[in-house]
Amino acid sequence: MERIKNAFLSFTNPMPRGPNNEPKPDFAWFEIFLRCDYEELKNMSEVCRQFYHILDAEFWRSRCLMDGIDLPPQHVIEFAQKNDKYVDYLYLYHYAHKNNVNPYGENLLRDAPVNKTTAANFAGASDWMVYESRGCHYEEPPEGYNATPEMPESCLATSFRWGHRQLMVDLTRCGVEPWILDYLRPKIVVEELHAPRHDCGAIYKLKIAMRKEDEGMPRVEGDLAPSEKRGTVLTKQYEQWANQPWTTETLVFEKYPAGMRKATVVSCAKDTQFWAGNFGMKFTGTKLRLAFPDELHWYALDEIVDEPADEQPRNVRGPFRSLRIPLPTAAPLPRGSSPKRVNL
Amino acid sequence: MSLKLETSDGEIFTVPKQVIGQSGLVSTLLADADVGEDGVIPLPNVAAPIMRKVLIWCSKHKDDPKKEETEEDNKPKEKGPVAIPAWDTEFFKVDNGVLFEIVLAANYLQIPRLVHLGCGIISNKLRGKTSEEIKREFTIV
């Protein structure tokens, strides 16, 4: 009997008890709060001191995990603690939950549509994304491309002038605290699929540009590159009949100055044979994520000196939810001239 | 096979293994220690009235499909009230004090599904109440 009792008691969790040995159901409230709506919890910490103490960092960390919101990597959290900085899990939960994003997950753009109109509406209804496109044409499925099993369902296609699609993501409104951007400077990793039509040469540029809190979307021209301190660009060009399959390009930007709060992803493309119609490079499947190296560095705020961006920043005044309507800026072709070239 | 359980107030319950097998605590003990026919398992953290309620729940649910119960199954997926089956809703129509004791006992006995349902019921009760109302109704516990 004693043997069983001893064996058994070694498994038991001690019941948390108050000063008079009454059971204190802190654990129960913790579990209950995990199941309450976030909006209800705002008032809970004011009900009594017990609740206030239960709704602490540990709670919000659990709540993030429960709701499928990824945390920053463990080694990042520990490194920050060594530098006396602590991840605010309530901040993370608040924005991730409110905006339905997962900032430390696989893809911040997980829910962003490819279709221009749907995407513009999506961004307009959010307070963390701004969207702009010009000179792109939505195709579902991609046209003029020999179907392969790996072909994406839809894409944006471009024409004989530079067309572009630009997304600006406010990382702080996705739940990434400003100090993480200033002292840890996570890498910005962008992946995108692109392909030319098989019958036309084409060129494509993928750019990342960082913006400060009060800076709006940069003006986009095909050839414009962000300044070295603020961003990076890659270029891909193919000849006619290159038979290039859909390829994923990965672009990484790190080592940016302090004060950056937003990441802009720009995809620009066109054809190289000046044909009417949508014969330019196609792109789709854009992904954006943050990455931390294994060896972390704690940046000093003045460690990388900021440079003004090369592009002329456009001021974004007015409600953040404004729908961006692309304005035609190219002059119309003179009458009588035709962009059509004969395909020999 | 039946097992004997002794509560904190000295009462002894004889229960079929299949019923109390849902308790992670008891299952672990059975796997690791040798409990003979006359062995009585002491449960110093659960009183008889609460044990009675827990056993009623376990009896009802003893035939529940034993799929691989992961953490995911007992987490709320959707916003809004936690879904509680009808029988369990009736089962949980008790005093708040008893409700908490059941949840605490379920946690102690490691019955995740019962913890989830009990906490779900309470979180549903909190829905739509003001701070004052919650204070009045719950903070005596």
PDB file of C-alpha atoms in Angstrom, chain A residues 29-41 44 59-60 63 67 93 97, chain B residues 76 79-80 82 119-120 122-127:
ATOM      1  CA  TRP A  29      -8.593  31.198 -14.836  1.00  0.00           C
ATOM      2  CA  PHE A  30      -5.539  30.979 -17.082  1.00  0.00           C
ATOM      3  CA  GLU A  31      -7.193  28.216 -19.098  1.00  0.00           C
ATOM      4  CA  ILE A  32     -10.523  30.042 -19.092  1.00  0.00           C
ATOM      5  CA  PHE A  33      -8.978  33.247 -20.397  1.00  0.00           C
ATOM      6  CA  LEU A  34      -7.269  31.305 -23.169  1.00  0.00           C
ATOM      7  CA  ARG A  35     -10.766  30.507 -24.402  1.00  0.00           C
ATOM      8  CA  CYS A  36     -12.268  33.983 -24.097  1.00  0.00           C
ATOM      9  CA  ASP A  37     -12.435  36.372 -27.035  1.00  0.00           C
ATOM     10  CA  TYR A  38      -9.646  38.913 -27.072  1.00  0.00           C
ATOM     11  CA  GLU A  39     -12.143  41.775 -26.886  1.00  0.00           C
ATOM     12  CA  GLU A  40     -13.471  40.379 -23.591  1.00  0.00           C
ATOM     13  CA  LEU A  41     -10.016  40.136 -22.084  1.00  0.00           C
ATOM     14  CA  MET A  44     -10.647  41.300 -17.375  1.00  0.00           C
ATOM     15  CA  PHE A  59      -0.411  34.267 -20.604  1.00  0.00           C
ATOM     16  CA  TRP A  60      -0.103  36.253 -23.820  1.00  0.00           C
ATOM     17  CA  ARG A  63      -2.383  32.821 -26.177  1.00  0.00           C
ATOM     18  CA  ASP A  67      -4.078  30.898 -31.790  1.00  0.00           C
ATOM     19  CA  TYR A  93      -1.064  39.174 -30.187  1.00  0.00           C
ATOM     20  CA  HIS A  97      -5.046  38.963 -34.140  1.00  0.00           C
TER      21      HIS A  97
ATOM     22  CA  PRO B  76     -10.585  26.691 -29.502  1.00  0.00           C
ATOM     23  CA  LYS B  79     -13.871  32.983 -32.332  1.00  0.00           C
ATOM     24  CA  GLY B  80     -17.099  32.990 -30.415  1.00  0.00           C
ATOM     25  CA  VAL B  82     -16.844  27.403 -27.105  1.00  0.00           C
ATOM     26  CA  CYS B 119     -13.119  26.113 -18.888  1.00  0.00           C
ATOM     27  CA  GLY B 120     -15.172  26.557 -22.021  1.00  0.00           C
ATOM     28  CA  ILE B 122     -16.966  29.296 -17.679  1.00  0.00           C
ATOM     29  CA  SER B 123     -15.559  31.387 -20.532  1.00  0.00           C
ATOM     30  CA  ASN B 124     -19.002  31.284 -22.156  1.00  0.00           C
ATOM     31  CA  LYS B 125     -20.515  32.519 -18.887  1.00  0.00           C
ATOM     32  CA  LEU B 126     -18.128  35.469 -18.873  1.00  0.00           C
ATOM     33  CA  ARG B 127     -19.209  36.517 -22.329  1.00  0.00           C
TER      34      ARG B 127
END
